[in-house]
JSON list of C-alpha atoms in Angstrom, two decimals:
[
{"chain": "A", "resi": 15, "resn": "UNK", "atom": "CA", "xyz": [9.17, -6.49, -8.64]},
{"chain": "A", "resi": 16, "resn": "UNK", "atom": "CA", "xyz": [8.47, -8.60, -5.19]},
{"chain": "A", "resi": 17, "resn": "UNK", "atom": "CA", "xyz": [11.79, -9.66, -5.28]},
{"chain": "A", "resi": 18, "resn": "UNK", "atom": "CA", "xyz": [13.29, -5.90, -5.16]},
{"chain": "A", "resi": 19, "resn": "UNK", "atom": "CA", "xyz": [9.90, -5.03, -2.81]},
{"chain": "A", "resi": 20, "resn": "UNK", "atom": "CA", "xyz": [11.50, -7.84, -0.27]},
{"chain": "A", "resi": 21, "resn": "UNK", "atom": "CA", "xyz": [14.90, -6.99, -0.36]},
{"chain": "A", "resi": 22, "resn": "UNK", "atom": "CA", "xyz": [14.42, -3.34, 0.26]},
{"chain": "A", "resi": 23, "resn": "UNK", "atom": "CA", "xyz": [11.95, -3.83, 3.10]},
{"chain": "A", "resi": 24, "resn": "UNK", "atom": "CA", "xyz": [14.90, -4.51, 5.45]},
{"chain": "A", "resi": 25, "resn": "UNK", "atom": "CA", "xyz": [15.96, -1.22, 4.70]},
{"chain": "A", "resi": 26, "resn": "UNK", "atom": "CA", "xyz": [12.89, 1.25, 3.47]},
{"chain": "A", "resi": 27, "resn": "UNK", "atom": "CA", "xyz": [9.54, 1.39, 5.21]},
{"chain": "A", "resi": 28, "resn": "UNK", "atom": "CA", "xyz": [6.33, -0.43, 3.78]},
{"chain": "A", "resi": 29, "resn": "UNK", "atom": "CA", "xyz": [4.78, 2.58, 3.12]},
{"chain": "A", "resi": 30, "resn": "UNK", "atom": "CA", "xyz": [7.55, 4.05, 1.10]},
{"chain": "A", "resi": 31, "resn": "UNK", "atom": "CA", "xyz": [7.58, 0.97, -0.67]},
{"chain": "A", "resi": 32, "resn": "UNK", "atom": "CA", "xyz": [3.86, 0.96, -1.70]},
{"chain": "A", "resi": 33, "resn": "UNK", "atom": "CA", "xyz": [4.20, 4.12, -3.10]},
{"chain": "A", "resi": 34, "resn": "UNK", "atom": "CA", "xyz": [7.32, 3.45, -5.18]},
{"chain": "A", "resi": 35, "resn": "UNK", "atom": "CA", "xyz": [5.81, 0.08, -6.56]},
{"chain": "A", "resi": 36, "resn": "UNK", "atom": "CA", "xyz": [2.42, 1.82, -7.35]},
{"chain": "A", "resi": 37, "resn": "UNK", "atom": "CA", "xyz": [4.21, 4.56, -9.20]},
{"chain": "A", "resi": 38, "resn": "UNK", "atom": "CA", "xyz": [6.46, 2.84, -10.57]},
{"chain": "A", "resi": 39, "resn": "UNK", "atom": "CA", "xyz": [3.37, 0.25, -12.28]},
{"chain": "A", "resi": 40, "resn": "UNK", "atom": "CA", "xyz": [1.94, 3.94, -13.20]},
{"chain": "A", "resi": 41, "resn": "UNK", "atom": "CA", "xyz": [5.42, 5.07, -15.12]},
{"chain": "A", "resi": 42, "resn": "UNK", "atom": "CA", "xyz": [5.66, 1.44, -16.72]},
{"chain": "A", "resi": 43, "resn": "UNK", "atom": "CA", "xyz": [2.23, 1.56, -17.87]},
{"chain": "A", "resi": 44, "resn": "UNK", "atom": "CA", "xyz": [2.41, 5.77, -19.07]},
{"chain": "A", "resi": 45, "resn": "UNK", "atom": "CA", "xyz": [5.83, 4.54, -21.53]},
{"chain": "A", "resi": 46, "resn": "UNK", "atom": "CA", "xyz": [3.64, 1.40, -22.65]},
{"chain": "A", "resi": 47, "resn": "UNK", "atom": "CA", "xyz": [0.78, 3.95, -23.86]},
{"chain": "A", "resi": 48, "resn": "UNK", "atom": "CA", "xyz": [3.21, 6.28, -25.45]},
{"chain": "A", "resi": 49, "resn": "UNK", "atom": "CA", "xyz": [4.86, 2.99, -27.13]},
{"chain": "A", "resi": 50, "resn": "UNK", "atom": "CA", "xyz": [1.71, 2.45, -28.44]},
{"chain": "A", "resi": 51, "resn": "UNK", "atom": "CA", "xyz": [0.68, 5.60, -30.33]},
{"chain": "A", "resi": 52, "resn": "UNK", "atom": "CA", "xyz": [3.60, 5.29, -32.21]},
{"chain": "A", "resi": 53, "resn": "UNK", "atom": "CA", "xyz": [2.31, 3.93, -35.86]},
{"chain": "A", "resi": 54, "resn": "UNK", "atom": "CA", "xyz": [4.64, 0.72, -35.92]},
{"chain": "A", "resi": 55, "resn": "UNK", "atom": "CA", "xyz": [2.49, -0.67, -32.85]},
{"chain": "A", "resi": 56, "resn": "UNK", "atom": "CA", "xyz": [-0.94, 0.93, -33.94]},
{"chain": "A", "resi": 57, "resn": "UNK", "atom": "CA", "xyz": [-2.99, 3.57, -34.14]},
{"chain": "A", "resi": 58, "resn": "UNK", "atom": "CA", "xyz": [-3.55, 6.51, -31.55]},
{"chain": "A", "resi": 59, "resn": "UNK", "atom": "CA", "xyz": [-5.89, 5.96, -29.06]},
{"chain": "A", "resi": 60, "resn": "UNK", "atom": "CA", "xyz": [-5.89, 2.75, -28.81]},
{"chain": "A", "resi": 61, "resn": "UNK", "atom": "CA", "xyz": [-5.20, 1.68, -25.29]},
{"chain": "A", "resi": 62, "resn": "UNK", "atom": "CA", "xyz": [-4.64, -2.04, -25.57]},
{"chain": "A", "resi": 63, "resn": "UNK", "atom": "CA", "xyz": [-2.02, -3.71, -23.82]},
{"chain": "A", "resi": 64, "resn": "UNK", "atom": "CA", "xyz": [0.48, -6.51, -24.90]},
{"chain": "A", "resi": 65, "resn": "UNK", "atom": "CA", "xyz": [-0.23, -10.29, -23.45]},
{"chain": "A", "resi": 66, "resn": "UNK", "atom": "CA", "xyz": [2.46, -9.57, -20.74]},
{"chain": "A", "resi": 67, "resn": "UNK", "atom": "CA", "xyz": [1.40, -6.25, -19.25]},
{"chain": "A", "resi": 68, "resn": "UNK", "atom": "CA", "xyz": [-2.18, -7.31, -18.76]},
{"chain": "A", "resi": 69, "resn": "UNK", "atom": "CA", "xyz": [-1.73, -8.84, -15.10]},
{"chain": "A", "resi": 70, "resn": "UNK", "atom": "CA", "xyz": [0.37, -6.41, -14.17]},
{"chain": "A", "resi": 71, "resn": "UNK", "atom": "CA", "xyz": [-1.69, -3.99, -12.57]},
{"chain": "A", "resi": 72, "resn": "UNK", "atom": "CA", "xyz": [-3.22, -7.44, -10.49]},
{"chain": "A", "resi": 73, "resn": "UNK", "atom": "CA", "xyz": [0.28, -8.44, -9.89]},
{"chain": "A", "resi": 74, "resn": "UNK", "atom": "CA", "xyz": [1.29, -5.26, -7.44]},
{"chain": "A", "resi": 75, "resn": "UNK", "atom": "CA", "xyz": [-2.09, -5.02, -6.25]},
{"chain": "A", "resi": 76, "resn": "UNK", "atom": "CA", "xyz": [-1.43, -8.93, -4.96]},
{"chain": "A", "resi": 77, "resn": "UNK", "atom": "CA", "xyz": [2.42, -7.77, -4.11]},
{"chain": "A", "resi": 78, "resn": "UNK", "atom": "CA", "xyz": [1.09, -4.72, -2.10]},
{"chain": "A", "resi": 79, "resn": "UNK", "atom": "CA", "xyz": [-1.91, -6.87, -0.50]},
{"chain": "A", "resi": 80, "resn": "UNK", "atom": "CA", "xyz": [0.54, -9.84, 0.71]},
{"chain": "A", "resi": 81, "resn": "UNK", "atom": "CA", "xyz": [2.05, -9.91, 3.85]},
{"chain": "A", "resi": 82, "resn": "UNK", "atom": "CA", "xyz": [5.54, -8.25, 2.87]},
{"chain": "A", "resi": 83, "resn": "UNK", "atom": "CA", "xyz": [3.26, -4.68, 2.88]},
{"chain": "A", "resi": 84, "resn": "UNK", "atom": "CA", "xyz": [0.20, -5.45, 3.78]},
{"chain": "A", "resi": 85, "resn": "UNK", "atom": "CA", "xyz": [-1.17, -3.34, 6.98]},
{"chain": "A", "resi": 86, "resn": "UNK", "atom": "CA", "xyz": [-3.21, -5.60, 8.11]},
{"chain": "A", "resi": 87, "resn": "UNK", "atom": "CA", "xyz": [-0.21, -8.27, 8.28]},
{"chain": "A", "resi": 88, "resn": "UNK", "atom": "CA", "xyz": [2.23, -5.78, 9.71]},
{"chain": "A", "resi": 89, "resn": "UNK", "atom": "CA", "xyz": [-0.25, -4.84, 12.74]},
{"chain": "A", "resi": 90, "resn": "UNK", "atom": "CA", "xyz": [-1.33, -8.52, 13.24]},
{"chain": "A", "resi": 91, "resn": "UNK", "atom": "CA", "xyz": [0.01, -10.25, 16.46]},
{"chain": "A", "resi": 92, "resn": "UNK", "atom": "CA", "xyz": [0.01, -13.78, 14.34]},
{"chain": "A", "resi": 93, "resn": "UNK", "atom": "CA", "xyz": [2.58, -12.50, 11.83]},
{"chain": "A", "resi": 94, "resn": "UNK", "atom": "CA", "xyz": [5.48, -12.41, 13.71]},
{"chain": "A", "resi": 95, "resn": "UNK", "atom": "CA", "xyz": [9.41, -10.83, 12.61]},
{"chain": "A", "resi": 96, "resn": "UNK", "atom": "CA", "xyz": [10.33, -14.57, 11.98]},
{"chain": "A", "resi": 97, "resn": "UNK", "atom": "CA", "xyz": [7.66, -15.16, 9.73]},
{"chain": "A", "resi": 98, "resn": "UNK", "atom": "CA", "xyz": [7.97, -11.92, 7.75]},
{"chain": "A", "resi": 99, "resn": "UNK", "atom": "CA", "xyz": [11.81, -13.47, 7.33]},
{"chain": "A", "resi": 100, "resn": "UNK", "atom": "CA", "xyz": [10.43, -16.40, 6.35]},
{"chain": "A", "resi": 101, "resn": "UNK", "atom": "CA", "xyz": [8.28, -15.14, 3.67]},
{"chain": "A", "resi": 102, "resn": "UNK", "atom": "CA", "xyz": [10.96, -12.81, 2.43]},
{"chain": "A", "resi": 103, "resn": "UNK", "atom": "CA", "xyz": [13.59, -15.61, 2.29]},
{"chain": "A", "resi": 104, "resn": "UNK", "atom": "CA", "xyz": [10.89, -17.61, 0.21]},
{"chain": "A", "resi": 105, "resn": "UNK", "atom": "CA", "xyz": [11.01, -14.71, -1.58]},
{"chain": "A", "resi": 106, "resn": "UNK", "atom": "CA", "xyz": [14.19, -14.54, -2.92]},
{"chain": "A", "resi": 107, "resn": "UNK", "atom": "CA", "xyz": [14.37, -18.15, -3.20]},
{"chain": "A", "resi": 108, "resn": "UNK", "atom": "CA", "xyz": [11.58, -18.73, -5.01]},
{"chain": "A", "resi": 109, "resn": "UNK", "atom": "CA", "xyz": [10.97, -19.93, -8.62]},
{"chain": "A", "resi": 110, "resn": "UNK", "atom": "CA", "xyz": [8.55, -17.22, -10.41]},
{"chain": "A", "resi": 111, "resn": "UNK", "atom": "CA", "xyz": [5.82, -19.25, -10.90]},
{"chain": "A", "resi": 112, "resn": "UNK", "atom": "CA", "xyz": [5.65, -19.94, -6.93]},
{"chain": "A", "resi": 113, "resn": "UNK", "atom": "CA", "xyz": [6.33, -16.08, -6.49]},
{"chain": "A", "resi": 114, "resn": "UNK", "atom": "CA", "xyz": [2.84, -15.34, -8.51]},
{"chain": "A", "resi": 115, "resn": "UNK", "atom": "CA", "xyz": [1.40, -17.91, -6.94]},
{"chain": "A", "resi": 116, "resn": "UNK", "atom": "CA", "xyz": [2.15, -16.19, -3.47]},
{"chain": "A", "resi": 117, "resn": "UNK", "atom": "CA", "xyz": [0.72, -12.56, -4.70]},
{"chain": "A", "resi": 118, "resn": "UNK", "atom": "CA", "xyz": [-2.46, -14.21, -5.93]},
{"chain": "A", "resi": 119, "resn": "UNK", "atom": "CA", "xyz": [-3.42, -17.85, -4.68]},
{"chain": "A", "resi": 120, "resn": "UNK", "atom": "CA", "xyz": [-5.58, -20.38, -6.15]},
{"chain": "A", "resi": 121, "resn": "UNK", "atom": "CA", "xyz": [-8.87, -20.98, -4.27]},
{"chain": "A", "resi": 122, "resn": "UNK", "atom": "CA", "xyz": [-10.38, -24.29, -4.94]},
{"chain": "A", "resi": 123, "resn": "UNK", "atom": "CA", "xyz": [-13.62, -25.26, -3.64]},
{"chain": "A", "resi": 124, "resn": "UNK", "atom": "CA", "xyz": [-13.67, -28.35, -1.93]},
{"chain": "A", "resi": 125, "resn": "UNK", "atom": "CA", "xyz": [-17.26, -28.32, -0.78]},
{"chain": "A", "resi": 126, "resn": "UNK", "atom": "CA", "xyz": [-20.18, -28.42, -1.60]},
{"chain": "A", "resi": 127, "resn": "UNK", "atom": "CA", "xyz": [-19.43, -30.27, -4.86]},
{"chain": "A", "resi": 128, "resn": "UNK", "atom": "CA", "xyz": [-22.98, -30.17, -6.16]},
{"chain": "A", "resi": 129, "resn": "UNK", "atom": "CA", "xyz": [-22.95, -32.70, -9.49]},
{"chain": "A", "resi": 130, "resn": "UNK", "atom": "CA", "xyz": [-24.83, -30.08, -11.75]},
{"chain": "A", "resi": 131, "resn": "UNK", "atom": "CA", "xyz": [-22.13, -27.02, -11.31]},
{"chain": "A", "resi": 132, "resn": "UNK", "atom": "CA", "xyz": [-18.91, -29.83, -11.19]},
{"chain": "A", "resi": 133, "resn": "UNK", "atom": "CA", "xyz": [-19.97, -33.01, -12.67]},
{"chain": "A", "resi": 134, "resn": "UNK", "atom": "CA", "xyz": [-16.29, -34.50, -12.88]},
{"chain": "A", "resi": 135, "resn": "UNK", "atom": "CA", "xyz": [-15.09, -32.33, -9.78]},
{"chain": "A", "resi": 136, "resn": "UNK", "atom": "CA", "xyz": [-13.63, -35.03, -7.14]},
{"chain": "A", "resi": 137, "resn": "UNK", "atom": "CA", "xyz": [-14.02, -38.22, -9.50]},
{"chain": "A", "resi": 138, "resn": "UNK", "atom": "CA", "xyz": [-11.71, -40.91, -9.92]},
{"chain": "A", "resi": 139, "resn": "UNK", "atom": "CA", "xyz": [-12.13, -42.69, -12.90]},
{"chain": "A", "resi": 140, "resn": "UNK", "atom": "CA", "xyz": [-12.59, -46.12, -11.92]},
{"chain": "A", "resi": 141, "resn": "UNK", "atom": "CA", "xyz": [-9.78, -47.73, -14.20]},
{"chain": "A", "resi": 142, "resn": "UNK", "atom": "CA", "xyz": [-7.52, -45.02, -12.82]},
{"chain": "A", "resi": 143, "resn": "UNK", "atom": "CA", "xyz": [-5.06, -45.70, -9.77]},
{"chain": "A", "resi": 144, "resn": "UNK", "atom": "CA", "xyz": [-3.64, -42.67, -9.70]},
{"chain": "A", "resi": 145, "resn": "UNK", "atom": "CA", "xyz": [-5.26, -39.73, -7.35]},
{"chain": "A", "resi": 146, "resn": "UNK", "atom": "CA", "xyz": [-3.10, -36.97, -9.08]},
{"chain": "A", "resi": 147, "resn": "UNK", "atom": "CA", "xyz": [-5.83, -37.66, -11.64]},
{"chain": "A", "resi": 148, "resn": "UNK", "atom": "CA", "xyz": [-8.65, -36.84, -9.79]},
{"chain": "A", "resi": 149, "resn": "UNK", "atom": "CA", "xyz": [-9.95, -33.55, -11.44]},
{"chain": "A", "resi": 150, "resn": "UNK", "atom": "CA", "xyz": [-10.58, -30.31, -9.57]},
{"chain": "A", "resi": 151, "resn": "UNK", "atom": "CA", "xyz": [-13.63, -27.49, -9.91]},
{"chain": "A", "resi": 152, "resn": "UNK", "atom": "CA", "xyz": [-12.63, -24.52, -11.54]},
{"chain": "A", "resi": 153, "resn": "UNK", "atom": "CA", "xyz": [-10.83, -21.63, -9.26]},
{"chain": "A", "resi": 154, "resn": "UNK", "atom": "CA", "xyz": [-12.71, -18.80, -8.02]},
{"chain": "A", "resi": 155, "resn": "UNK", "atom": "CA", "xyz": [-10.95, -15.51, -7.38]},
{"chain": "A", "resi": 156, "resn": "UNK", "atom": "CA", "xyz": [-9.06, -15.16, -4.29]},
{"chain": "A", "resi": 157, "resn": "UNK", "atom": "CA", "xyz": [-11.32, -12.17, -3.11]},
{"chain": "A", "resi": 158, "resn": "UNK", "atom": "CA", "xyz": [-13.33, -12.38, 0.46]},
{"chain": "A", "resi": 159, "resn": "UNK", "atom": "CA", "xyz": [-16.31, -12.81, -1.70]},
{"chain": "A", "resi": 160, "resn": "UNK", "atom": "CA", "xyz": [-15.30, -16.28, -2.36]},
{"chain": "A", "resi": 161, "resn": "UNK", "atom": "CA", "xyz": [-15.11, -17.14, 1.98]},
{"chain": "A", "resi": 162, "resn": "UNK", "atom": "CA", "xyz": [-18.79, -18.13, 2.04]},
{"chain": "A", "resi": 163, "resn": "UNK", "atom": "CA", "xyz": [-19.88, -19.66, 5.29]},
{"chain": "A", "resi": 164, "resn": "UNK", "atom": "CA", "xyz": [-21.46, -22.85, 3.49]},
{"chain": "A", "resi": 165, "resn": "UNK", "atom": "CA", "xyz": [-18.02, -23.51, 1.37]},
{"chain": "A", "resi": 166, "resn": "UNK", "atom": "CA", "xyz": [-14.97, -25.47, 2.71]},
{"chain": "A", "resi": 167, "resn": "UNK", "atom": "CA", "xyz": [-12.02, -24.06, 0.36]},
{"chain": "A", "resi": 168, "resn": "UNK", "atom": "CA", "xyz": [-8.41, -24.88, -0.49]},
{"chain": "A", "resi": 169, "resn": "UNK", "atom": "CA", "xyz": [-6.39, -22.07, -0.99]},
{"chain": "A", "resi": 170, "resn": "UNK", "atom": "CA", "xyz": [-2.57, -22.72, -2.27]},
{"chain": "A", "resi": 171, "resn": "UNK", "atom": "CA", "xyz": [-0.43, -19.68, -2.15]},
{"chain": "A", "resi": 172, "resn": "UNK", "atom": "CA", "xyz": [2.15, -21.67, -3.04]},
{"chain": "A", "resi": 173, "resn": "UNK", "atom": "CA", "xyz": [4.35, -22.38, -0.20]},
{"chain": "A", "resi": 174, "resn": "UNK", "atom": "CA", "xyz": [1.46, -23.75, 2.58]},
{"chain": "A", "resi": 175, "resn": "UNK", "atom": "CA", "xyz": [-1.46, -25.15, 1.43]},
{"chain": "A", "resi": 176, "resn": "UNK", "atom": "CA", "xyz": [-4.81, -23.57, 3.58]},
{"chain": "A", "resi": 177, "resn": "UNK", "atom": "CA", "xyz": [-8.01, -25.47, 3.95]},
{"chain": "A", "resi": 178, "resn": "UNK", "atom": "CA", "xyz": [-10.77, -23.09, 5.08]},
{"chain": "A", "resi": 179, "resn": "UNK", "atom": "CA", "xyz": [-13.82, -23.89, 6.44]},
{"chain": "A", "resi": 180, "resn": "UNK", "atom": "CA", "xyz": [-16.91, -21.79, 6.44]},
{"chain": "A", "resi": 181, "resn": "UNK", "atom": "CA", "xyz": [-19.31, -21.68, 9.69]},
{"chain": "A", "resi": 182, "resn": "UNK", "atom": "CA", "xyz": [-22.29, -23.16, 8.16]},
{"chain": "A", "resi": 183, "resn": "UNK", "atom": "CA", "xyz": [-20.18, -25.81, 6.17]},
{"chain": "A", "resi": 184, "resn": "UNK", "atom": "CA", "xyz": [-17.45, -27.31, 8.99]},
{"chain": "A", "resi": 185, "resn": "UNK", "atom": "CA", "xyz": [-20.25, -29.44, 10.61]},
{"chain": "A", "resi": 186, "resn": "UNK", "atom": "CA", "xyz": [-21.18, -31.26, 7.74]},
{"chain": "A", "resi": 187, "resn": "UNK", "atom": "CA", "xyz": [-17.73, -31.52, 6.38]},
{"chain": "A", "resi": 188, "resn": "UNK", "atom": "CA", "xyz": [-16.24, -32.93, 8.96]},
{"chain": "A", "resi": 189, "resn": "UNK", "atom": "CA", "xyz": [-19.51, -34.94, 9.56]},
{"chain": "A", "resi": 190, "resn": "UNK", "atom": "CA", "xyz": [-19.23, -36.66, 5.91]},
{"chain": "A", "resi": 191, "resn": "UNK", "atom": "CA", "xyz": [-15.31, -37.10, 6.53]},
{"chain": "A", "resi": 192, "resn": "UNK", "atom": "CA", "xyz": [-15.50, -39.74, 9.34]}
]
């Protein structure tokens, strides 16, 4: 679905092509639901979807919020025509892991690491050399209520790595840094 999204933006506009892509999750969802009620997948009524279709819905709403569609991306003076290029080469490039990962990034807080909500969070054990090892907090959703101004987060689309720092927390980040 990105994939067709950022091949036809050279040619449809990004309007056109939020409408298709939520209508066409609609029509994929409607035949799923009539699939369904049929009595070889279970009884009538019952709405539930199979493993695969249950991100789907999060999937074009991260696809139609990215910066391939987004309005706020296509009116921002930062996000120029070479990087909208960019991302749509990295687009078709892309393996599909990396292409979820660019609809909906991982946010990892880096700090704060309090030792009663992430005991292990940020701890080497001491017989181990490697850092890959060093265990990370759990995620938190990649919403704008996770940008709190006492957190310092990483957030990993995939491609380019962010580190965001909140108002209240840059001070003393930086301050327990060096």
């Amino acid at each position: 679905m990105a994939r067709g999204v950022a091949e036809n933006l050279r040619d449809r506009k990004p309007d056109e092509l939020r409408k298709n892509l939520t209508n066409n999750l609609v029509k994929n969802l409607s035949a799923q639901r009539q699939l369904s009620h049929t009595p070889q997948y279970g009884a009538p009524g019952d709405a539930a979807l199979p493993e695969a279709l249950l991100l789907l819905p999060l999937f074009v709403h991260g696809i139609q919020r990215s910066p391939l569609l987004s309005k706020d991306a296509t009116r921002a003076r930062d996000f120029r025509v070479d990087d909208k290029s960019c991302f749509i080469h990295q687009m078709d490039v892309a393996p599909a892991g990396s292409v979820a990962s660019m609809m909906y990034p991982a946010v990892v807080p880096l700090y704060p690491l309090d030792g009663q909500r992430y005991p292990d969070a940020g701890v080497l054990p001491p017989e181990e050399t490697d850092v890959r090892k060093v265990k990370l907090p759990p995620g938190l959703p990649p919403s704008t209520a996770s940008l709190k101004s006492e957190l310092v987060l990483l957030v990993d689309d995939g491609f380019s790595p962010v580190v965001w720092l909140g108002s209240h927390a840059a001070g003393l980040f930086c301050g327990e840094l060096g």
